Amino acid sequence: MRARNKLDRYTPIIMLLPAVIGIVIVSVYPSLDAIRMSLFDIQLLKAESPFIGFDNYITALTDPEFLKVILNTIFFCVVSLFLGAVLAMKIATQLVREYPGKAFFRSIFLSPWVTPPLVTATVWRILLSENFGPVNSVLLKLGLIDQPISFLGSTTQYLGFFSIPMLVIVVINVWSIFPFMMVMFIAGLQTIPKELYEAAQVDGANKRQQFFKITLPSIMPVIQTSILLEGIWQFNNFNISYLVAKGGPLNLTKLLAVEVYNQAFSNFKYGYASGVSVIMVLIVLIPSIFYIRDSLKKEQR
Amino acid sequence: MKKVVGIMMILVLCVSLIACGSPENEGNSTGDGKEAEITFWMQKYGSDPAVQDKLMQEVTADFKEKTGITVKYSIIDWDSALTKYTLACTGGEAPDVADIFFTSSLIAMSNEGCGPMEVNDVVAEMGGDETWYQAGKDEANIDGDWYGIPWRFDTRVLLYNTEDFKEAGLEVPKTWDDLIEAGKVLTEADDKGNISHAGLAWYAGMSRFDQTWFTLLAQAGGQLMNNDFSKFVFDSPEGEESLQFLVDCINKEKICASSVDASYDAVSEFMAGNVSMVYGVTGETKTSIENQAPQLNGKFASAVLPNKSGEGVSSIAFSAPISIFKSTKNAEASKEWVKYFCSEEVQLKVSQELALLNSNINVMKDSYFTEDEWLKTFVEQSSRSQSGDMPISAWSQVDAWPDGPIPAMCNKVVAGEDIQQSLSEGVKGANDLIQK
Amino acid sequence: MKKFKKTKAMVLHYAGLLLVSLFVLLPYYWMIITSVKPKEEVMLSPPTMIPSTIDFSNYIQVWKTLPLARYLLNSLFVASMTTIIGVVLAVLCGYSLSRYAYKKLQKGATILMLLTQLIPSVLPMISLYFIMFKLNLANTYIGLIIAYSVWAIPFCTLMMKSYFTTTIPHELEESATIDGCSKFGTFFRICLPISIPGVVATAIFSFILAWNDYMWASIMLSNNDLKPVSVGIYDYVGQFGGNANLALTMTTAVIVTIPAIILFAFLQKYLISGLSAGAVKG
C-alpha cells in the first residue's frame, strides 16, 4: 500500500518527463548550440572560427537585402494568414450547416494538408508555367489576357517590395495551409449551441448579424490559437519559397528560412546562418509573448 | 495490474524499435579481409532512375566476381548531395568512395582524417596525367596532388531543330553574327513584339544563367580568373561584351525568349516546338527528347557552338572525380574499386548507359562517340572548350546558386539591370570571397 | 417566398463550395491528366485540357523502375512509429500539464512547449545530425523517428492539455480517487477512454508531420532502402535539378498523393471530432 502511494506521488512528474527530456535533447540543446555558433565566425572553408560577438547580427541587420527578406517574410506571413483564415472561416461556417455532402467536401478540402510539399511546389509551378500551364492557357482562351503572364518571372516591384511572384507564393501557401485552419474552425464552431442562433433568429437578426455577434465572439479563442500557431509556422516557412522558385526571381520570393538554408548549406557559413535564425526567433517572439502570457492567465481561471 | 501491462507495452515498444534500428545501420566498411565491403555514393544521372540502378547492379556484380569485394552503392539526389558531402567531410557519415564535385572546397573544409584522400599512386597506375582532359585534371588535381580520378565529362553544344533550319534555308551558325541572323529569321513575333516562336533559348533551367554566361565569356575570348587563380578578372571588355550579348539576344535582337521565370525550361520549350535553337545543352538532352517528345525524333541535331570569331574556344567543360575518403576503413578495397570503375572498359559502358561524356581521352576516342551523329559534336567541342569550374576552394560559394555573386549577377542582368554595375558588383563579390 | 429564399440559400451554398473545390482540386486534376496523356501530347504548348486518349503506360513504367512500394512502406513505418511514440508521450505529458497546471514544474513545461514552436526547423538540424551520428543513429529509422516524435510533441501536448482541461470533469476523477484508484489508474482507466477523439486528432497531426518531411530524412539517410516517399519522389529530378520528365514526375506525384488523400477522407470525421469539445480553445 505504501509503495503505491509513493509511486503515486511521483506519477505526475513521471508522466511529463519523457516528453520534456526528448524536447531538451532534440530541440533545446541543438538550438542553444546554434546560438553559441552565431557568436563565432564559423565558416567551413576556413580553418579558424574566431569569436566575433554580435558581428554576424550587425552584418545581417545592416544589409538592405536582408531587410528586404525580413519584409518579404512578414508580408508572406501576414497575408497568407489573413487570406487563409478568411477562406477557412467561410468554408467552415458552410460545412457545419445541415446540407448533404458535408463529409465529401471536408475530405476534398483536407487534401492539400496531406500532400507532400515537393509535390505541391512542382505541380503548382507547372500550373503557372507560361507555355505549359492551364492557368495561362485558360486566361488566353477567355481573352482576358493576350500574352501569357509570367507568374514566377515578373520582376516588377510594386510599392517597394512586393511583386507578382510573391503574391503567387502566397496563393500557393494559402492553398496549402487553409485545411488545417478550416479543421480547427469547424471543431470550434461545432461547440456553439444551436439555441443561441435560434434565439437570435426569433429576435429578427439576419445571417450577417448572427455571424458577427454570435459566431465570431464564441470561437474567438479558437481563432486566436490557430492564427498564432499558424503565424509562427508560416513565418518559419521554408518549403514553398525554396521548392517553387528557390527564392527567385532575384530574391523577390526569398524568405528568412531560405536565407538560413542558403547561408548554411551553400555558403557554409554556419555562424552567420545561426545568427539569422536567432534573429527569426526574436522577431517571432514579440507577438508570441502575448499569447504565452494570455494562455498562462487562462490557467489561473 | 494495468500499470504493469502499460509498462510492459512500453518496454516491448523500445525493444522492437532497437531491433528494427540496428540492422539498417550501414556505417562504414569492416575491412577485415574475409568479406570486404565498401560503400559508394553517386549522384543521379539520366532521366530514368531504373537505368542507373541496373547499371550499378551489373557493374558491382562483375566487380565482386573479379575481386570478391562487395560494393554497396547509394544513389543520391543532387539537391542534398552537397550537404551530404559537407557533413561527410566534417565528421559525419562518410562513404568509402564517392562521386564528388567542388573538390577544392571539400578538401578545404575537411576535418582531420576526413575528406578526399590523395591518390597519386592510383593515377600513376592508370596511365598518369595525360590520360584525361585538362578540365578533369583541374578538378581532381589540387596543388599538384591528385585527389580523385576524373570520370564524367560535360561540355555544352548547340541544339537545333533541323526542320526549322531546312525550311528557312539556313546553315548552322558559326559566329555570333550568324547566330543573330539565324535567330532573326526563325523568330516569329506579333505586331506588339511578343514572341510566339523564338529562334533561340539559353539553356537555363530554373532561371540559372551562370553557365550560359561562362560559355559566352569563353566565346568572347575572356577569362574568369587570372592565370594563377588568385583574382577574378571578368570585369574586362570581354566580360562586358559577353553579358551584353546575353542580354541583347533577349532585348535588342529579340530572338530569345529566356527569362528569370522559375517555370521556364528551355529544352521543354524546344520539345513543344516553341524554340528553334537551344544554346548550351548537355549530352543527355537527346535521350530526354526521345523519351518525352517522340514526335521530334529525327528532327533535331547538335552542332558546335558558334563563337565571336568562328574559331577557337567556344564552350566550357566540366569534369568530376571519383574520390576515396580518408575515413575509409578499407583503403585497399576502395582503390581496387576506383581502378575498376574508372577503367576504360567500365567507363565506356557507364557513359553509354547514362548518356554521359567521359574525361578519359581514350574513352572518348571510341567509335561509340566518334561515329554517333549526336555525340561526335561533343568530341569536337571538347577540343574547343575551357574549364567551367575554377579550382579554388571558394568556387562553390562564388558560383553558389542562387545567391553566389556570379549567378546573381547574371540574373540581374537578364532581368534588366545595368551591366556595368552588375559586373563590378559581381567581381567585387567574387573577389571578396577569396580574400576572406 | 420562403421556398425561393431557401433555394437561393442552397444554391449559393453549393456554388461557393464548388468554387473553392475548383481551387483545391486543380493541381490534382492536372497531375492526373498529365500522367495519362499519351507521350506526344505531354509537351504541347499550350497544353490540352483533356487528354485525347488515356494511356496508363507511365504508371507501369514508374512502378517498375522506382521501388515505390518500398518507399511507401518506409514512410508508413516511420510515420506510424512516430505517431505511436509521439502520441504516448504527448498524452502522458498533456495529462500531467492539465491536471497539475498550478505546479511550477508543469508551468515551466508548458512554457517550454510553447517556446519550442518558435524555433525554425533549419536551425537545430546540423547539431542534431552530429548528435545522431555520434550515437550511431545516422542512416537509421530510429534517428528519423526520434526527431519527428519530438517535433510533434509540443503541439500535441498542448492540444491534449486543452482537451483534458475542458472535457474531463473533476468529479469523475475525485470519485475514482475516493474509490482507491492510483493517479495513473485514474488516467488510464477513466480519463483516457473519454479522450479518444482528442488522441486520434493528435495522432493524425503527428502522422502527417512525419509523412511529409523531406529535409531531415534526406540529411540523415544515404541508404536507398530506407528512403521514405517524400525523398523518393526526388528520384525523378535529374542533374542540375531540372529537365525532369514531366509525365513521370506527375505519375509519381499521383501514386504518392492520392492514396493518402483517400485515407484521410475516411479519417476526417475523427480528426474534427477530436479537435472539438474545447480542445482548441487554447
CSV table of N, CA and C in Angstrom, one decimal, chain B residues 2-3 10 13 17-18 20-21 24-26 41 44-50 74-80 83-84 87 90-93 152 154 156 203 208 211 265 267-268 271-272 274 282 288 291-295 356 401, chain C residues 39-40 42-45 61 65-66 77 81 84-85 88 126 129-130 133 136-142 145 182 184 188-189 214 218-224 226-227 231 234-241 243-246 248:
chain,number,residue,atom,x,y,z
B,2,LYS,N,-2.9,-3.1,-14.5
B,2,LYS,CA,-2.9,-2.3,-15.7
B,2,LYS,C,-1.6,-1.6,-15.9
B,3,LYS,N,-1.1,-1.1,-14.8
B,3,LYS,CA,0.1,-0.3,-14.9
B,3,LYS,C,1.2,-1.2,-15.4
B,10,ILE,N,5.4,-0.5,-23.1
B,10,ILE,CA,6.4,0.5,-23.5
B,10,ILE,C,7.8,-0.2,-23.7
B,13,LEU,N,7.8,-2.0,-26.9
B,13,LEU,CA,8.0,-1.0,-28.0
B,13,LEU,C,9.5,-0.6,-28.1
B,17,LEU,N,11.9,-1.3,-31.4
B,17,LEU,CA,12.5,-0.2,-32.1
B,17,LEU,C,14.0,-0.4,-32.3
B,18,ILE,N,14.6,-0.8,-31.2
B,18,ILE,CA,16.0,-1.0,-31.3
B,18,ILE,C,16.4,-2.1,-32.2
B,20,CYS,N,14.6,-3.0,-34.7
B,20,CYS,CA,14.4,-2.6,-36.1
B,20,CYS,C,15.6,-1.7,-36.6
B,21,GLY,N,16.0,-0.9,-35.6
B,21,GLY,CA,17.0,0.1,-36.0
B,21,GLY,C,18.4,-0.5,-36.4
B,24,GLU,N,19.7,-1.8,-39.9
B,24,GLU,CA,19.7,-0.9,-41.0
B,24,GLU,C,20.9,0.0,-41.0
B,25,ASN,N,21.6,0.0,-39.9
B,25,ASN,CA,22.8,0.9,-39.7
B,25,ASN,C,23.9,0.4,-40.5
B,26,GLU,N,24.2,1.1,-41.6
B,26,GLU,CA,25.2,0.6,-42.5
B,26,GLU,C,26.6,1.0,-42.0
B,41,TRP,N,29.0,6.2,-53.0
B,41,TRP,CA,27.9,7.2,-53.2
B,41,TRP,C,28.0,7.7,-54.6
B,44,LYS,N,22.5,11.1,-59.1
B,44,LYS,CA,21.6,10.7,-60.1
B,44,LYS,C,22.1,11.1,-61.5
B,45,TYR,N,22.0,10.3,-62.4
B,45,TYR,CA,22.3,10.7,-63.8
B,45,TYR,C,21.2,10.1,-64.7
B,46,GLY,N,21.0,10.8,-65.8
B,46,GLY,CA,20.0,10.3,-66.7
B,46,GLY,C,18.6,10.5,-66.2
B,47,SER,N,17.6,10.5,-67.1
B,47,SER,CA,16.2,10.8,-66.6
B,47,SER,C,15.5,9.6,-66.2
B,48,ASP,N,16.1,8.4,-66.3
B,48,ASP,CA,15.3,7.2,-65.9
B,48,ASP,C,16.1,6.5,-64.8
B,49,PRO,N,15.7,6.6,-63.5
B,49,PRO,CA,16.4,6.0,-62.4
B,49,PRO,C,16.7,4.5,-62.6
B,50,ALA,N,15.8,3.8,-63.2
B,50,ALA,CA,16.0,2.4,-63.4
B,50,ALA,C,17.3,2.0,-64.1
B,74,SER,N,24.9,3.8,-53.2
B,74,SER,CA,23.7,4.6,-52.9
B,74,SER,C,23.6,5.7,-53.9
B,75,ILE,N,22.4,5.9,-54.4
B,75,ILE,CA,22.2,6.9,-55.4
B,75,ILE,C,21.6,8.1,-54.8
B,76,ILE,N,22.3,9.2,-54.8
B,76,ILE,CA,21.9,10.4,-54.1
B,76,ILE,C,21.4,11.5,-55.0
B,77,ASP,N,20.3,12.2,-54.5
B,77,ASP,CA,19.8,13.2,-55.4
B,77,ASP,C,20.6,14.5,-55.3
B,78,TRP,N,20.6,15.3,-56.4
B,78,TRP,CA,21.5,16.4,-56.4
B,78,TRP,C,21.2,17.5,-55.4
B,79,ASP,N,20.0,17.6,-55.0
B,79,ASP,CA,19.6,18.7,-54.1
B,79,ASP,C,20.3,18.5,-52.7
B,80,SER,N,20.5,17.2,-52.3
B,80,SER,CA,21.1,17.1,-51.0
B,80,SER,C,22.5,16.6,-51.1
B,83,THR,N,25.2,18.9,-49.3
B,83,THR,CA,25.0,18.8,-47.9
B,83,THR,C,25.6,17.5,-47.3
B,84,LYS,N,25.3,16.4,-48.0
B,84,LYS,CA,25.8,15.2,-47.5
B,84,LYS,C,27.3,15.1,-47.5
B,87,LEU,N,28.7,17.2,-44.7
B,87,LEU,CA,28.7,16.5,-43.5
B,87,LEU,C,29.7,15.4,-43.4
B,90,THR,N,33.0,16.8,-42.5
B,90,THR,CA,33.2,17.5,-41.3
B,90,THR,C,32.9,16.6,-40.1
B,91,GLY,N,33.0,15.3,-40.3
B,91,GLY,CA,32.9,14.3,-39.2
B,91,GLY,C,31.6,13.5,-39.2
B,92,GLY,N,30.7,13.7,-40.2
B,92,GLY,CA,29.5,12.9,-40.2
B,92,GLY,C,29.7,11.6,-41.0
B,93,GLU,N,28.6,11.0,-41.4
B,93,GLU,CA,28.7,9.7,-42.0
B,93,GLU,C,29.4,9.9,-43.4
B,152,ARG,N,33.2,11.5,-65.3
B,152,ARG,CA,32.3,12.1,-66.2
B,152,ARG,C,32.8,13.4,-66.7
B,154,ASP,N,31.6,16.9,-69.2
B,154,ASP,CA,30.4,17.6,-69.6
B,154,ASP,C,30.8,18.8,-70.4
B,156,ARG,N,29.2,21.7,-73.5
B,156,ARG,CA,27.9,22.2,-74.0
B,156,ARG,C,28.0,22.5,-75.5
B,203,TYR,N,20.2,27.8,-72.6
B,203,TYR,CA,20.0,26.6,-71.8
B,203,TYR,C,20.0,26.9,-70.3
B,208,ARG,N,18.7,29.8,-64.2
B,208,ARG,CA,20.1,29.8,-63.8
B,208,ARG,C,21.0,30.1,-65.1
B,211,GLN,N,26.1,29.4,-66.2
B,211,GLN,CA,26.9,28.5,-67.1
B,211,GLN,C,26.8,29.0,-68.5
B,265,ASP,N,11.7,26.3,-68.9
B,265,ASP,CA,12.7,25.4,-69.1
B,265,ASP,C,13.0,25.3,-70.6
B,267,VAL,N,14.7,23.4,-72.7
B,267,VAL,CA,14.5,22.2,-73.5
B,267,VAL,C,13.0,21.8,-73.6
B,268,SER,N,12.3,22.1,-72.6
B,268,SER,CA,10.8,21.8,-72.7
B,268,SER,C,10.2,22.7,-73.8
B,271,MET,N,11.0,21.2,-77.0
B,271,MET,CA,10.1,20.0,-77.2
B,271,MET,C,8.7,20.3,-77.6
B,272,ALA,N,8.3,21.5,-77.2
B,272,ALA,CA,6.9,21.9,-77.6
B,272,ALA,C,6.9,22.6,-78.9
B,274,ASN,N,8.4,25.5,-79.5
B,274,ASN,CA,8.3,27.0,-79.3
B,274,ASN,C,9.7,27.7,-79.6
B,282,THR,N,23.4,19.6,-72.8
B,282,THR,CA,24.4,18.6,-72.4
B,282,THR,C,24.1,17.3,-73.3
B,288,SER,N,16.6,12.7,-73.4
B,288,SER,CA,15.4,13.3,-72.8
B,288,SER,C,14.4,13.6,-73.9
B,291,ASN,N,12.7,10.5,-75.0
B,291,ASN,CA,11.7,9.9,-74.0
B,291,ASN,C,10.5,10.8,-73.9
B,292,GLN,N,10.6,12.1,-73.9
B,292,GLN,CA,9.5,12.9,-73.6
B,292,GLN,C,8.7,13.4,-74.8
B,293,ALA,N,9.4,13.6,-75.9
B,293,ALA,CA,8.7,14.2,-77.1
B,293,ALA,C,9.1,13.4,-78.3
B,294,PRO,N,8.6,12.1,-78.4
B,294,PRO,CA,9.0,11.3,-79.5
B,294,PRO,C,8.6,11.9,-80.9
B,295,GLN,N,7.7,12.9,-80.8
B,295,GLN,CA,7.3,13.5,-82.1
B,295,GLN,C,8.4,14.3,-82.8
B,356,LEU,N,26.4,10.0,-70.7
B,356,LEU,CA,27.4,11.0,-70.2
B,356,LEU,C,28.6,11.0,-71.1
B,401,TRP,N,24.4,28.7,-56.3
B,401,TRP,CA,23.1,29.1,-56.9
B,401,TRP,C,22.0,29.0,-55.9
C,39,LYS,N,2.4,10.1,-74.8
C,39,LYS,CA,3.7,10.8,-74.8
C,39,LYS,C,3.7,12.1,-75.7
C,40,GLU,N,3.1,12.0,-76.9
C,40,GLU,CA,3.2,13.1,-77.8
C,40,GLU,C,2.5,14.3,-77.3
C,42,VAL,N,2.1,15.3,-74.1
C,42,VAL,CA,2.5,15.9,-72.8
C,42,VAL,C,3.2,17.3,-73.0
C,43,MET,N,4.1,17.3,-73.9
C,43,MET,CA,4.9,18.6,-74.1
C,43,MET,C,4.3,19.5,-75.1
C,44,LEU,N,3.0,19.7,-75.1
C,44,LEU,CA,2.4,20.6,-76.1
C,44,LEU,C,2.2,21.9,-75.4
C,45,SER,N,2.4,22.9,-76.3
C,45,SER,CA,2.2,24.3,-75.7
C,45,SER,C,1.4,25.1,-76.6
C,61,GLN,N,5.6,2.1,-66.0
C,61,GLN,CA,7.0,2.4,-66.0
C,61,GLN,C,7.5,2.9,-64.6
C,65,THR,N,10.2,0.9,-62.3
C,65,THR,CA,11.5,1.5,-62.1
C,65,THR,C,11.8,2.0,-60.7
C,66,LEU,N,10.8,2.6,-60.1
C,66,LEU,CA,11.0,3.1,-58.7
C,66,LEU,C,10.5,2.1,-57.7
C,77,PHE,N,6.0,3.0,-42.1
C,77,PHE,CA,6.6,2.6,-40.8
C,77,PHE,C,7.1,3.8,-40.0
C,81,MET,N,5.4,4.7,-36.4
C,81,MET,CA,6.1,4.7,-35.1
C,81,MET,C,6.2,6.1,-34.5
C,84,ILE,N,2.9,6.6,-32.8
C,84,ILE,CA,2.7,5.9,-31.5
C,84,ILE,C,3.5,6.6,-30.4
C,85,ILE,N,4.8,6.8,-30.7
C,85,ILE,CA,5.7,7.4,-29.6
C,85,ILE,C,5.2,8.8,-29.3
C,88,VAL,N,1.9,8.8,-27.4
C,88,VAL,CA,2.0,8.3,-26.0
C,88,VAL,C,2.6,9.4,-25.1
C,126,ILE,N,21.8,20.9,-38.0
C,126,ILE,CA,23.2,20.5,-38.1
C,126,ILE,C,23.7,19.9,-36.8
C,129,TYR,N,22.1,16.5,-36.3
C,129,TYR,CA,22.7,15.5,-37.1
C,129,TYR,C,23.9,14.9,-36.5
C,130,PHE,N,24.8,15.8,-35.9
C,130,PHE,CA,26.0,15.3,-35.3
C,130,PHE,C,25.7,14.5,-34.1
C,133,PHE,N,24.7,11.2,-35.3
C,133,PHE,CA,25.8,10.4,-35.9
C,133,PHE,C,26.7,9.8,-34.8
C,136,ASN,N,25.5,6.8,-33.5
C,136,ASN,CA,25.4,5.7,-34.5
C,136,ASN,C,24.0,5.6,-35.0
C,137,LEU,N,23.3,6.7,-35.0
C,137,LEU,CA,21.9,6.6,-35.4
C,137,LEU,C,21.7,7.2,-36.8
C,138,ALA,N,22.8,7.7,-37.4
C,138,ALA,CA,22.7,8.2,-38.8
C,138,ALA,C,22.3,7.1,-39.7
C,139,ASN,N,21.4,7.3,-40.7
C,139,ASN,CA,21.1,6.3,-41.6
C,139,ASN,C,20.3,5.2,-40.9
C,140,THR,N,19.4,5.5,-40.0
C,140,THR,CA,18.6,4.5,-39.4
C,140,THR,C,17.2,5.0,-39.3
C,141,TYR,N,16.2,4.1,-39.1
C,141,TYR,CA,14.9,4.5,-38.9
C,141,TYR,C,14.7,5.3,-37.6
C,142,ILE,N,15.5,4.8,-36.6
C,142,ILE,CA,15.3,5.4,-35.2
C,142,ILE,C,15.6,6.9,-35.2
C,145,ILE,N,12.7,8.7,-36.5
C,145,ILE,CA,11.5,8.6,-35.6
C,145,ILE,C,11.7,9.5,-34.4
C,182,SER,N,-5.2,4.7,-8.1
C,182,SER,CA,-4.0,5.4,-8.1
C,182,SER,C,-4.1,6.5,-9.2
C,184,PHE,N,-2.2,7.1,-11.8
C,184,PHE,CA,-2.1,6.6,-13.1
C,184,PHE,C,-3.3,5.8,-13.5
C,188,PHE,N,-5.5,6.2,-16.7
C,188,PHE,CA,-5.6,5.2,-17.8
C,188,PHE,C,-7.0,4.6,-17.9
C,189,ARG,N,-7.7,4.4,-16.8
C,189,ARG,CA,-8.9,3.7,-16.9
C,189,ARG,C,-10.1,4.6,-17.1
C,214,TYR,N,10.8,16.2,-45.6
C,214,TYR,CA,11.9,15.9,-46.6
C,214,TYR,C,13.3,16.1,-46.1
C,218,SER,N,16.4,13.5,-45.8
C,218,SER,CA,17.5,13.5,-46.8
C,218,SER,C,18.8,13.7,-46.2
C,219,ILE,N,18.9,14.5,-45.1
C,219,ILE,CA,20.2,14.6,-44.4
C,219,ILE,C,20.6,13.4,-43.7
C,220,MET,N,19.7,12.7,-43.1
C,220,MET,CA,20.0,11.5,-42.3
C,220,MET,C,20.3,10.3,-43.1
C,221,LEU,N,19.6,10.1,-44.3
C,221,LEU,CA,19.7,8.8,-45.0
C,221,LEU,C,20.6,8.9,-46.2
C,222,SER,N,21.4,7.8,-46.4
C,222,SER,CA,22.1,7.7,-47.7
C,222,SER,C,21.7,6.4,-48.3
C,223,ASN,N,21.1,5.5,-47.5
C,223,ASN,CA,20.8,4.2,-47.9
C,223,ASN,C,19.5,4.2,-48.6
C,224,ASN,N,19.5,3.7,-49.9
C,224,ASN,CA,18.2,3.7,-50.7
C,224,ASN,C,17.1,3.0,-50.0
C,226,LEU,N,16.1,2.8,-47.1
C,226,LEU,CA,15.4,3.4,-46.0
C,226,LEU,C,14.6,4.6,-46.5
C,227,LYS,N,14.7,5.0,-47.7
C,227,LYS,CA,14.1,6.3,-48.1
C,227,LYS,C,12.6,6.3,-48.0
C,231,VAL,N,11.3,11.7,-49.9
C,231,VAL,CA,12.6,11.8,-50.6
C,231,VAL,C,12.6,11.0,-51.9
C,234,TYR,N,12.1,12.5,-55.3
C,234,TYR,CA,13.2,13.2,-55.9
C,234,TYR,C,14.0,12.4,-56.9
C,235,ASP,N,13.7,11.1,-56.9
C,235,ASP,CA,14.4,10.2,-57.9
C,235,ASP,C,14.1,10.7,-59.3
C,236,TYR,N,13.0,11.5,-59.5
C,236,TYR,CA,12.7,11.9,-60.8
C,236,TYR,C,13.2,13.3,-61.1
C,237,VAL,N,14.0,13.9,-60.2
C,237,VAL,CA,14.6,15.2,-60.5
C,237,VAL,C,16.1,14.9,-60.9
C,238,GLY,N,16.4,15.2,-62.1
C,238,GLY,CA,17.7,14.8,-62.6
C,238,GLY,C,18.8,15.7,-62.3
C,239,GLN,N,19.9,15.7,-63.1
C,239,GLN,CA,21.0,16.6,-62.9
C,239,GLN,C,20.6,18.0,-63.0
C,240,PHE,N,21.3,18.8,-62.2
C,240,PHE,CA,21.1,20.3,-62.2
C,240,PHE,C,19.7,20.6,-61.8
C,241,GLY,N,19.0,19.7,-61.2
C,241,GLY,CA,17.6,20.0,-60.7
C,241,GLY,C,16.6,20.2,-61.7
C,243,ASN,N,15.0,19.7,-66.0
C,243,ASN,CA,14.8,18.8,-67.1
C,243,ASN,C,14.2,17.4,-66.7
C,244,ALA,N,13.4,17.5,-65.6
C,244,ALA,CA,12.8,16.2,-65.2
C,244,ALA,C,11.7,15.8,-66.2
C,245,ASN,N,11.5,14.5,-66.3
C,245,ASN,CA,10.5,14.0,-67.2
C,245,ASN,C,9.1,14.4,-66.6
C,246,LEU,N,8.5,15.3,-67.2
C,246,LEU,CA,7.2,15.8,-66.6
C,246,LEU,C,6.2,14.8,-66.4
C,248,LEU,N,6.5,11.5,-66.0
C,248,LEU,CA,6.8,10.6,-65.0
C,248,LEU,C,6.7,11.2,-63.6
